[in-house]
XYZ file of C-alpha atoms in Angstrom:
726
model
C 18.825 35.831 5.899
C 18.656 37.284 9.420
C 16.615 34.303 10.668
C 19.201 31.968 9.222
C 22.020 33.868 10.902
C 20.325 33.894 14.322
C 19.475 30.229 14.008
C 23.133 29.424 13.623
C 24.590 31.849 16.181
C 24.676 29.115 18.770
C 26.608 26.918 16.357
C 29.053 29.751 15.750
C 29.604 30.187 19.471
C 30.120 26.457 19.999
C 32.759 26.102 17.300
C 35.730 24.249 18.711
C 39.356 24.190 17.677
C 38.470 21.076 15.689
C 36.837 23.429 13.162
C 40.015 25.442 12.682
C 42.452 25.126 9.814
C 45.082 26.314 12.303
C 45.086 24.499 15.659
C 45.868 27.838 17.327
C 43.068 29.795 15.657
C 40.508 31.882 17.549
C 36.827 30.924 17.530
C 34.787 34.000 16.473
C 32.179 35.174 18.995
C 30.144 38.245 19.840
C 27.413 38.518 17.232
C 24.766 37.519 19.767
C 25.995 40.292 22.070
C 25.018 42.927 19.502
C 21.389 41.757 19.442
C 21.287 41.249 23.205
C 22.393 44.823 23.963
C 20.328 46.382 21.224
C 17.586 44.140 19.783
C 17.373 44.367 16.010
C 21.050 45.254 15.497
C 21.766 42.335 13.177
C 18.660 43.105 11.144
C 19.819 46.714 10.747
C 23.321 45.588 9.792
C 21.968 43.152 7.203
C 19.741 45.862 5.731
C 22.770 48.153 5.497
C 24.846 45.436 3.826
C 22.142 45.044 1.202
C 22.493 48.724 0.263
C 26.241 49.377 0.494
C 29.155 47.191 -0.659
C 31.149 47.866 2.528
C 29.633 48.415 5.966
C 32.046 51.284 6.760
C 31.246 53.200 3.565
C 28.596 55.543 5.089
C 31.173 57.133 7.394
C 34.238 56.776 5.135
C 33.865 60.111 3.382
C 33.006 62.141 6.492
C 36.162 60.598 7.989
C 38.240 61.492 4.921
C 36.936 65.065 4.887
C 38.100 65.467 8.482
C 41.581 63.943 8.147
C 42.507 66.201 5.216
C 42.225 69.289 7.407
C 45.832 68.984 8.693
C 48.716 69.799 6.357
C 49.368 67.340 3.526
C 52.129 65.211 5.131
C 50.092 64.657 8.285
C 47.048 63.303 6.500
C 49.263 60.902 4.527
C 50.611 59.625 7.842
C 47.043 59.251 9.133
C 46.072 57.358 5.986
C 49.026 54.977 6.311
C 48.188 54.243 9.941
C 44.477 53.802 9.312
C 44.709 51.628 6.195
C 47.371 49.403 7.749
C 45.325 48.996 10.926
C 42.134 47.863 9.210
C 44.174 45.498 7.030
C 45.736 44.006 10.175
C 42.229 43.281 11.462
C 40.821 41.640 8.322
C 44.068 39.711 7.692
C 43.030 37.529 10.635
C 40.210 36.132 8.511
C 42.474 35.176 5.602
C 43.934 31.680 5.267
C 47.552 32.866 5.068
C 47.875 36.673 5.282
C 50.096 38.193 7.977
C 49.832 41.654 9.523
C 52.139 44.415 8.297
C 54.732 43.371 10.876
C 54.839 39.868 9.380
C 53.038 38.291 12.354
C 50.296 35.679 12.505
C 48.226 37.066 15.399
C 45.002 35.429 16.652
C 43.909 34.079 13.291
C 40.130 33.514 13.169
C 39.046 29.903 12.665
C 37.931 29.129 9.121
C 34.351 27.947 8.551
C 33.651 24.366 7.498
C 30.042 24.623 6.251
C 28.117 26.972 3.988
C 26.206 28.445 6.908
C 29.342 28.985 8.944
C 30.705 30.796 5.890
C 27.801 33.268 6.018
C 28.299 33.883 9.732
C 32.041 34.162 9.249
C 31.706 36.853 6.568
C 29.279 38.809 8.756
C 31.801 38.664 11.598
C 34.534 39.892 9.247
C 32.624 42.879 7.846
C 31.557 43.964 11.326
C 35.183 43.714 12.463
C 36.251 45.912 9.546
C 33.525 48.435 10.440
C 34.571 48.541 14.098
C 38.263 48.826 13.215
C 37.657 51.610 10.697
C 35.737 53.513 13.358
C 38.028 52.925 16.343
C 41.262 53.481 14.429
C 39.843 56.725 13.056
C 38.880 58.192 16.425
C 42.160 56.990 17.967
C 44.248 58.830 15.379
C 42.269 62.069 15.352
C 39.890 62.794 18.215
C 37.896 65.422 16.278
C 36.624 62.616 14.053
C 34.499 60.997 16.769
C 31.752 63.622 16.923
C 31.370 63.411 13.143
C 31.287 59.661 12.513
C 29.898 58.297 15.797
C 26.252 59.109 14.979
C 26.609 57.402 11.591
C 28.340 54.370 13.105
C 25.805 54.025 15.888
C 22.509 55.117 14.351
C 22.779 54.578 10.600
C 24.950 51.445 10.591
C 23.557 50.273 13.920
C 26.720 49.213 15.759
C 27.373 49.825 19.465
C 30.541 51.926 20.051
C 30.434 51.315 23.832
C 31.639 47.743 23.285
C 35.047 49.167 22.379
C 35.465 50.236 25.992
C 35.351 46.683 27.376
C 38.608 45.863 29.146
C 40.417 43.625 28.511
C 39.366 43.365 24.856
C 38.146 39.946 23.770
C 40.159 38.849 20.728
C 37.283 36.713 19.450
C 34.868 39.665 19.036
C 34.814 42.322 16.305
C 35.277 45.153 18.826
C 38.016 43.299 20.673
C 39.963 42.759 17.446
C 39.441 46.412 16.484
C 40.737 47.675 19.822
C 43.745 45.374 19.870
C 44.992 46.132 16.362
C 44.450 49.897 16.727
C 46.165 50.069 20.113
C 48.926 47.866 18.694
C 49.472 50.344 15.871
C 49.483 53.304 18.245
C 52.202 51.604 20.300
C 54.333 51.152 17.183
C 54.270 54.873 16.364
C 56.200 56.116 19.397
C 59.443 56.243 17.430
C 58.336 56.695 13.824
C 60.429 59.853 13.367
C 57.463 62.210 12.872
C 57.597 63.929 16.269
C 53.815 63.617 16.377
C 53.722 64.459 20.089
C 56.352 67.211 19.805
C 58.504 65.682 22.536
C 61.577 65.412 20.331
C 61.515 69.229 20.366
C 60.470 70.016 23.951
C 59.545 68.086 27.105
C 57.234 70.816 28.330
C 54.425 72.313 26.243
C 55.563 70.427 23.109
C 54.271 71.365 19.665
C 53.224 68.308 17.633
C 55.087 67.789 14.355
C 57.558 70.595 15.111
C 61.113 70.561 13.769
C 63.938 69.163 15.894
C 67.626 68.204 16.074
C 68.416 64.512 16.176
C 71.224 61.995 15.872
C 69.913 58.716 14.474
C 70.715 55.222 15.635
C 72.934 54.920 12.551
C 75.022 57.951 13.610
C 73.719 60.327 10.935
C 72.300 63.607 12.173
C 69.431 65.853 11.202
C 69.487 69.584 11.914
C 66.373 71.799 11.857
C 65.439 73.505 8.616
C 66.638 77.099 8.278
C 65.200 79.643 5.866
C 67.884 80.478 3.304
C 68.379 84.247 3.213
C 71.348 84.290 0.809
C 71.068 86.722 -2.134
C 68.715 85.593 -4.886
C 69.880 85.109 -8.455
C 67.929 84.299 -11.596
C 68.697 80.592 -11.158
C 68.948 80.395 -7.331
C 65.821 81.362 -5.465
C 65.344 79.445 -2.194
C 61.953 78.802 -0.652
C 60.463 81.683 1.328
C 57.385 81.589 3.584
C 54.191 83.073 2.159
C 51.349 84.745 4.032
C 48.312 82.592 4.862
C 44.857 83.921 5.703
C 41.715 82.147 6.887
C 39.545 84.842 5.302
C 38.258 85.783 8.762
C 40.938 88.250 9.792
C 43.610 85.796 10.935
C 46.950 86.024 9.111
C 50.016 83.850 9.611
C 53.455 83.484 8.084
C 54.136 79.997 6.773
C 56.781 77.672 8.152
C 58.039 74.775 6.064
C 55.798 71.908 7.159
C 57.558 68.790 8.556
C 60.903 69.370 6.782
C 62.401 66.465 8.740
C 60.208 63.575 7.597
C 62.251 62.773 4.492
C 65.268 62.219 6.732
C 63.844 60.840 9.988
C 60.492 59.281 9.022
C 60.109 55.522 9.325
C 59.949 53.703 6.003
C 57.481 50.876 5.411
C 58.413 48.051 3.047
C 61.381 50.019 1.819
C 65.107 49.385 2.176
C 66.748 52.667 3.209
C 69.564 52.365 0.686
C 66.999 51.881 -2.092
C 65.167 54.933 -0.757
C 68.296 57.090 -0.633
C 69.312 56.111 -4.170
C 66.330 57.979 -5.663
C 67.082 61.668 -6.120
C 66.071 64.534 -8.399
C 68.622 66.576 -10.363
C 68.745 70.355 -9.785
C 65.900 71.999 -11.723
C 68.043 74.451 -13.749
C 65.284 77.058 -13.775
C 65.389 80.205 -15.860
C 63.021 82.106 -13.593
C 62.394 84.950 -16.022
C 61.115 82.481 -18.590
C 59.254 80.420 -15.994
C 57.244 83.388 -14.721
C 55.997 84.121 -18.244
C 54.778 80.536 -18.630
C 53.021 80.517 -15.241
C 51.272 83.837 -15.799
C 50.126 82.858 -19.282
C 48.928 79.435 -18.172
C 46.878 80.869 -15.299
C 45.488 83.519 -17.676
C 44.054 80.692 -19.777
C 42.888 78.809 -16.693
C 40.912 81.862 -15.536
C 38.224 81.121 -18.151
C 38.501 77.316 -18.233
C 36.068 75.578 -15.877
C 37.483 72.133 -16.649
C 40.990 73.088 -15.599
C 39.684 74.703 -12.420
C 37.681 71.588 -11.605
C 40.662 69.296 -12.234
C 43.066 71.222 -10.036
C 40.557 71.420 -7.171
C 39.685 67.746 -7.556
C 43.291 66.515 -7.438
C 44.366 69.012 -4.776
C 43.783 66.396 -2.078
C 44.733 62.840 -2.986
C 42.476 61.548 -0.228
C 39.380 63.016 -1.848
C 40.370 62.043 -5.394
C 42.635 59.082 -6.096
C 41.773 57.115 -2.957
C 37.997 57.356 -3.592
C 38.787 56.161 -7.128
C 40.414 53.108 -5.550
C 37.222 52.537 -3.516
C 35.108 52.861 -6.668
C 37.420 50.443 -8.462
C 37.087 47.842 -5.720
C 33.302 48.192 -5.753
C 33.265 47.801 -9.538
C 35.560 44.777 -9.325
C 33.353 43.291 -6.571
C 36.332 42.942 -4.243
C 35.877 41.145 -0.944
C 36.520 42.889 2.369
C 40.024 41.424 2.494
C 40.811 42.188 -1.148
C 39.915 45.838 -0.637
C 41.924 46.303 2.547
C 44.902 44.365 1.194
C 45.102 46.693 -1.818
C 44.497 49.712 0.404
C 47.272 48.667 2.795
C 49.765 48.351 -0.040
C 48.605 51.627 -1.577
C 48.713 53.786 1.566
C 52.218 52.469 2.304
C 53.559 53.138 -1.200
C 52.101 56.652 -1.213
C 53.467 57.265 2.287
C 56.983 56.235 1.218
C 56.649 58.374 -1.910
C 55.685 61.317 0.298
C 58.842 60.885 2.399
C 60.975 60.606 -0.733
C 59.629 63.739 -2.369
C 59.865 65.639 0.934
C 63.548 64.694 1.195
C 64.110 66.131 -2.273
C 62.022 69.244 -1.635
C 64.168 70.130 1.361
C 67.394 69.291 -0.483
C 66.580 71.566 -3.427
C 64.665 74.139 -1.353
C 63.165 75.868 -4.402
C 60.872 78.897 -4.186
C 57.238 78.782 -5.215
C 55.979 80.647 -8.312
C 54.195 83.149 -6.042
C 57.509 84.228 -4.521
C 59.271 84.470 -7.887
C 56.492 86.434 -9.596
C 56.192 88.913 -6.718
C 59.919 89.479 -6.180
C 61.072 89.328 -9.796
C 58.316 91.396 -11.446
C 57.243 93.672 -8.588
C 54.448 96.064 -9.556
C 54.768 95.434 -13.286
C 51.331 95.036 -14.919
C 50.736 91.529 -16.211
C 47.783 89.969 -18.050
C 46.872 86.934 -15.978
C 44.427 85.364 -13.534
C 43.142 88.214 -11.360
C 41.471 86.302 -8.517
C 38.254 84.406 -7.730
C 35.392 85.366 -10.077
C 37.580 88.056 -11.718
C 38.757 86.045 -14.746
C 41.920 87.447 -16.442
C 42.909 91.103 -16.218
C 45.979 93.320 -16.169
C 47.086 93.422 -12.536
C 50.296 94.285 -10.653
C 52.474 91.158 -10.472
C 52.636 91.528 -6.678
C 48.871 90.895 -6.539
C 48.967 87.635 -8.482
C 48.079 84.428 -6.637
C 47.515 80.825 -7.755
C 43.932 79.610 -8.051
C 44.169 77.622 -4.796
C 46.318 77.916 -1.689
C 50.054 77.349 -2.101
C 51.099 74.754 0.449
C 53.849 75.604 2.989
C 56.703 73.605 1.525
C 59.324 73.918 -1.187
C 58.317 73.762 -4.846
C 60.613 71.198 -6.484
C 59.908 68.406 -7.213
C 56.118 68.190 -7.296
C 54.730 66.049 -4.492
C 51.488 65.451 -6.390
C 53.293 64.186 -9.483
C 55.487 61.849 -7.421
C 52.645 60.470 -5.286
C 50.319 60.003 -8.249
C 53.061 58.099 -10.066
C 53.397 55.865 -7.006
C 49.606 55.423 -7.041
C 49.556 54.461 -10.706
C 52.449 52.020 -10.420
C 50.913 50.412 -7.333
C 47.552 49.853 -9.000
C 49.232 48.511 -12.149
C 51.435 46.101 -10.180
C 48.485 44.927 -8.078
C 46.596 44.210 -11.288
C 49.175 41.988 -12.980
C 50.872 44.841 -14.838
C 47.699 46.079 -16.541
C 47.415 49.830 -17.081
C 43.829 49.460 -18.308
C 41.481 49.820 -15.355
C 39.535 46.965 -16.856
C 36.037 47.549 -15.510
C 32.903 47.387 -17.617
C 32.497 51.152 -17.196
C 35.153 53.861 -16.684
C 35.844 55.227 -13.222
C 34.065 58.563 -13.045
C 33.885 61.634 -10.876
C 31.206 64.287 -11.288
C 31.909 67.900 -10.372
C 28.461 69.465 -9.825
C 27.717 72.887 -11.230
C 28.661 75.662 -8.799
C 30.575 73.342 -6.443
C 33.975 75.076 -6.675
C 35.548 75.869 -3.302
C 37.287 78.903 -4.803
C 34.370 80.198 -6.874
C 31.306 78.716 -5.118
C 27.939 78.959 -6.798
C 29.485 79.962 -10.127
C 32.102 77.432 -11.198
C 31.664 75.194 -13.036
C 28.764 76.569 -15.025
C 27.457 73.028 -15.580
C 28.231 69.546 -14.321
C 31.613 68.210 -15.435
C 32.247 64.464 -15.531
C 35.791 63.090 -15.483
C 36.167 59.587 -16.916
C 39.220 57.403 -16.360
C 39.989 54.196 -18.253
C 43.724 53.902 -17.465
C 45.728 54.292 -14.272
C 48.300 56.313 -16.242
C 45.549 58.753 -17.243
C 44.896 59.445 -13.557
C 48.637 59.873 -12.982
C 49.039 62.401 -15.804
C 45.998 64.515 -15.036
C 46.873 64.578 -11.340
C 50.356 65.917 -12.127
C 49.424 68.436 -14.773
C 46.609 69.878 -12.649
C 49.304 71.475 -10.451
C 50.443 73.493 -13.458
C 46.963 74.805 -14.302
C 46.649 76.474 -10.915
C 50.084 78.139 -10.887
C 51.479 76.205 -7.908
C 54.422 74.722 -9.818
C 56.827 75.265 -12.683
C 56.912 72.680 -15.493
C 60.171 70.957 -14.518
C 58.803 70.259 -11.057
C 55.989 68.048 -12.359
C 58.286 66.179 -14.744
C 60.806 65.659 -11.935
C 58.079 64.405 -9.591
C 56.977 61.769 -12.090
C 60.572 60.711 -12.780
C 61.552 60.633 -9.096
C 58.860 58.111 -8.176
C 59.071 55.999 -11.342
C 60.172 52.526 -10.264
C 60.396 53.544 -6.624
C 57.551 51.645 -4.960
C 57.849 48.165 -6.477
C 59.668 46.672 -3.419
C 56.695 47.610 -1.216
C 54.242 45.880 -3.551
C 56.415 42.766 -3.647
C 56.565 42.652 0.153
C 52.789 43.053 0.277
C 52.430 39.986 -1.924
C 54.671 38.025 0.455
C 52.499 39.067 3.411
C 49.424 37.837 1.593
C 51.103 34.457 1.049
C 51.986 34.205 4.741
C 55.724 34.806 4.337
C 57.116 36.863 7.267
C 59.866 38.149 4.957
C 57.180 40.501 3.651
C 57.109 42.510 6.900
C 56.763 46.225 6.139
C 58.719 47.110 9.302
C 59.881 45.553 12.569
C 57.312 46.129 15.312
C 59.856 46.037 18.141
C 62.298 48.426 16.418
C 62.136 51.732 18.297
C 65.172 53.235 16.605
C 64.980 56.339 14.445
C 67.285 55.936 11.446
C 68.353 59.192 9.799
C 69.018 59.491 6.077
C 72.161 61.612 5.627
C 71.744 65.248 4.751
C 74.919 67.203 4.068
C 74.471 70.653 5.563
C 75.957 73.296 3.202
C 77.900 74.671 6.196
C 79.863 71.410 6.491
C 82.594 71.247 3.878
C 83.652 67.705 3.069
C 87.376 67.070 3.351
C 89.026 65.616 0.286
C 92.509 64.727 1.529
C 93.311 61.074 0.753
C 93.384 59.702 4.318
C 92.854 55.954 4.695
C 90.047 55.657 7.261
C 88.712 52.265 6.137
C 85.868 51.175 3.852
C 82.737 53.332 3.720
C 79.399 52.921 1.838
C 79.196 54.704 -1.502
C 75.697 56.205 -1.533
C 76.347 58.467 -4.468
C 74.539 58.113 -7.807
C 74.942 54.532 -8.979
C 76.805 53.542 -5.808
C 76.478 49.882 -4.882
C 79.703 49.075 -3.067
C 82.090 50.244 -0.365
C 85.109 52.391 -1.109
C 88.475 53.006 0.527
C 89.689 55.893 -1.596
C 90.239 58.624 0.988
C 87.275 60.585 -0.357
C 84.795 59.869 2.410
C 82.066 62.565 2.678
C 82.517 65.058 5.476
C 79.494 63.976 7.506
C 80.845 60.399 7.593
C 84.198 61.637 8.887
C 82.444 63.674 11.557
C 80.233 60.800 12.746
C 83.042 58.197 12.658
C 80.472 55.395 12.544
C 80.437 54.498 8.857
C 83.768 52.706 8.346
C 84.691 49.031 8.444
C 88.119 47.386 8.286
C 87.347 45.289 5.201
C 85.248 45.369 2.045
C 83.359 42.240 3.148
C 82.438 43.731 6.528
C 81.291 46.988 4.956
C 79.173 45.153 2.368
C 77.623 42.998 5.083
C 76.594 46.064 7.082
C 75.495 48.520 4.396
C 74.591 46.436 1.325
C 73.284 43.234 2.897
C 70.499 42.982 0.264
C 73.107 42.816 -2.550
C 76.450 41.749 -1.124
C 77.157 40.047 -4.450
C 77.498 43.309 -6.348
C 79.095 45.149 -3.425
C 81.894 42.586 -3.226
C 82.639 42.898 -6.929
C 80.243 40.256 -8.323
C 79.722 40.153 -12.054
C 75.955 39.597 -11.943
C 73.728 37.137 -13.814
C 74.023 38.818 -17.258
C 70.235 38.651 -17.551
C 68.285 41.724 -18.640
C 66.051 43.943 -16.504
C 64.240 47.272 -16.789
C 65.996 50.445 -15.656
C 63.061 52.703 -14.722
C 65.150 55.866 -14.690
C 66.754 55.353 -18.116
C 63.608 53.789 -19.584
C 65.573 50.997 -21.240
C 66.561 47.367 -20.666
C 70.043 46.809 -19.245
C 72.150 43.813 -18.166
C 72.754 42.499 -14.656
C 76.525 42.728 -14.662
C 79.383 44.851 -13.372
C 81.667 45.630 -16.285
C 82.700 49.239 -16.767
C 83.403 48.527 -20.437
C 79.803 47.384 -20.996
C 77.385 50.317 -21.059
C 74.435 47.942 -20.613
C 75.524 46.774 -17.152
C 73.784 47.408 -13.829
C 70.891 46.171 -11.633
C 69.408 47.367 -8.311
C 69.691 44.937 -5.442
C 65.962 44.775 -4.735
C 65.381 43.440 -8.242
C 67.932 40.686 -7.702
C 66.185 39.703 -4.463
C 62.691 39.701 -5.957
C 63.783 37.652 -9.012
C 60.724 38.851 -10.906
C 62.250 41.555 -13.070
C 64.859 39.721 -15.167
C 64.585 38.226 -18.637
C 67.103 35.993 -20.419
C 67.545 38.313 -23.382
C 67.254 41.930 -24.455
C 64.407 41.078 -26.820
C 62.447 39.302 -24.061
C 62.895 42.293 -21.727
C 61.777 44.705 -24.444
C 58.767 42.517 -25.221
C 57.658 42.591 -21.563
C 58.380 46.211 -20.608
C 58.448 48.219 -23.880
C 55.960 46.437 -26.097
C 54.852 49.771 -27.551
C 58.366 50.533 -28.874
C 60.353 47.313 -29.074
C 62.276 48.685 -32.065
C 63.990 51.410 -30.045
C 64.386 49.229 -26.952
C 66.236 46.582 -28.963
C 68.832 49.158 -29.963
C 67.701 49.707 -33.527
C 67.868 53.457 -33.210
C 65.692 55.892 -31.333
C 63.052 56.559 -33.957
C 59.961 56.653 -31.754
C 56.622 55.064 -32.569
C 55.334 57.908 -34.806
C 52.089 57.688 -32.844
C 50.321 60.802 -31.579
C 50.437 61.937 -27.950
C 49.696 65.121 -25.960
C 52.549 67.526 -25.186
C 50.976 69.132 -22.101
C 53.521 71.931 -21.986
C 52.597 73.048 -25.508
C 48.984 71.917 -25.058
C 49.198 70.360 -28.529
C 48.993 66.921 -30.099
C 52.369 65.883 -31.497
C 53.995 62.753 -32.925
C 56.358 60.445 -31.038
C 59.452 61.146 -33.140
C 62.514 63.365 -33.306
C 62.839 64.432 -36.909
C 63.568 68.089 -37.579
C 62.117 67.740 -41.074
C 58.711 66.728 -39.683
C 56.923 69.677 -38.065
C 54.532 67.318 -36.271
C 57.339 65.645 -34.287
C 57.291 66.567 -30.621
C 60.294 64.558 -29.483
C 60.139 61.102 -27.983
C 57.153 60.408 -25.749
C 57.783 59.594 -22.102
C 56.775 56.209 -20.726
C 53.710 57.718 -19.039
C 52.503 59.564 -22.154
C 49.449 57.835 -23.572
C 49.684 57.280 -27.328
C 46.659 57.493 -29.612
C 47.911 55.525 -32.613
C 48.407 57.030 -36.037
C 45.309 59.179 -35.801
C 45.785 62.857 -35.095
C 41.992 63.145 -34.716
C 41.896 60.547 -31.924
C 44.491 62.527 -29.999
C 42.642 65.811 -30.481
C 39.387 64.180 -29.387
C 40.988 63.304 -26.034
C 41.768 66.914 -25.198
C 38.847 68.637 -26.881
C 37.358 69.544 -23.481
C 40.583 71.357 -22.580
C 41.858 72.742 -25.896
C 39.916 74.057 -28.881
C 40.049 71.752 -31.910
C 41.627 74.405 -34.158
C 44.429 74.843 -31.583
C 45.110 71.139 -31.165
C 48.103 70.761 -33.480
C 51.404 72.545 -33.923
C 51.319 75.608 -36.146
C 53.170 75.011 -39.420
């Protein structure tokens, strides 16, 4: 194949605009330069392509292992930047796809013969490899020493070409440099304070907290540790002690508390974003501590649970590699992989901001704090530490199996992000929850590979197999409970918070792929930082009925503007939220759904309400309990059905009976109640001891067979403990 490629390099270089589908396309060049500077480069690249599905794969995992070293929010930001950048590069080779800003920039001329097609694909994969490399070292300079030898020696590409100035937009390295530098330019005002200069001009600390008034007039004030007296149901987050195991100790600070309020959203309308909230957790901390201590006692002797919680601890070494494995199994092209990755890293990024907003709002303490402060030196039978199994220890000496991250407990970030992951993969695959490959996605945990108990745990290889995206979602969420990092309600709330949240991003991604600039994930030229309102507890909202004009109702279910004299205090203080008329207010604050805001009655078609898990009508009639509909669904026009039965058929095929209003009877199929660690039936009948209440939408059902359900959890729970005691 190499001889064929070299024989046609001259033809590739002589391609004229007559060969282009688009008269303004760019003729691809540069492949001959690789062989000129380093003879044999193309042969080495072709040999590599024969052995790996993607040219960048040899340095992908060393790159991932380096970017997860910062705190969790930072590596999600890195992932969003990196995935979007490589997509922007390969989008130039697609017939219609636009970059994430909705722009058609320097599209590469399409081939017109079979041989040109071969050369074209080689050019594309080398561009992806260069962009992966250059974007990675641009984001995080410590990466270069790790991946440069692989890029240069193993893959055989010349990194020095990236230093050519000005970059040539027709070459792989020129494209890589332009799109990466383009992305860097766009990040100057993304609300993350990545250079620390929103906090201090001199000696700034990257990602440090700051005060800020947004372009929309809303303000953000730095996070303060709540030192008010604790009660059994009010226990605010408190910093824990961190140690590197080498004599260095540090007191935690809440990591990036501002991002949920100041961070730039991608593919997400801010009003849609702000409408998703979690209810207060209503914890009974005395009861919660008993559950956590007992669960970690069981975990202490369960290698599978330990392996699961370590595996899912970082999403970038678990669910993203599963996406890579899926694309390899599906034989995705370079573009197909990076398109899906771009959508995925943006949905998970937005989910991260959402859950961070809610973490700071609720500001709940971690189990470690509660156990230590509530139980003191009381002896408890629980996990005693690495390699120590379960013992009676003072409660003040209890710790989770892995490090507790420096941020508030509720809701669970892992549960929220893994729900966003599952919904993204399902939506990208035509609504299919089944992964759909010939073989399951697998991950092997080698014997003795535990980071917490190295050389000992697990005793033998453990293989995780995944056949459904929802299975990944569930096991990711519940793994946080095994280790003692969360209380139960936090994981449930995380799943519920992100259910239905990311669909607008996926829809915009599809528009980008079709070449529609309306799919832009953000505006490149927009350097404003928009702040999502946060009502500081020290600001008491006035409630006197003063007519100050129409203001946006962003409360639960709010979709219009009000003039009722009950404007929130922060809006009164800012004096930037009011308009003289309902129409003007709707135009400014609810432009995506002015119809509803101005009192429209809706289409009366049916759509799915993700929060309520039921089908409801698109209408605005207070006497009709079925009425509602988010604006983004009206815009997308892909969610509605003409009748209740049609909606139930599409979205609740497993329980159409209940969805159609024939009484909540459940499916009577078996599912796993992870809190009880038992198999129970999907029903709510006090006379049936097997009923475990109605299953949630994400609970996998195993039909009428109790044995099939027990088989699924036999590696976690002994068979004789699988069902409810009667």
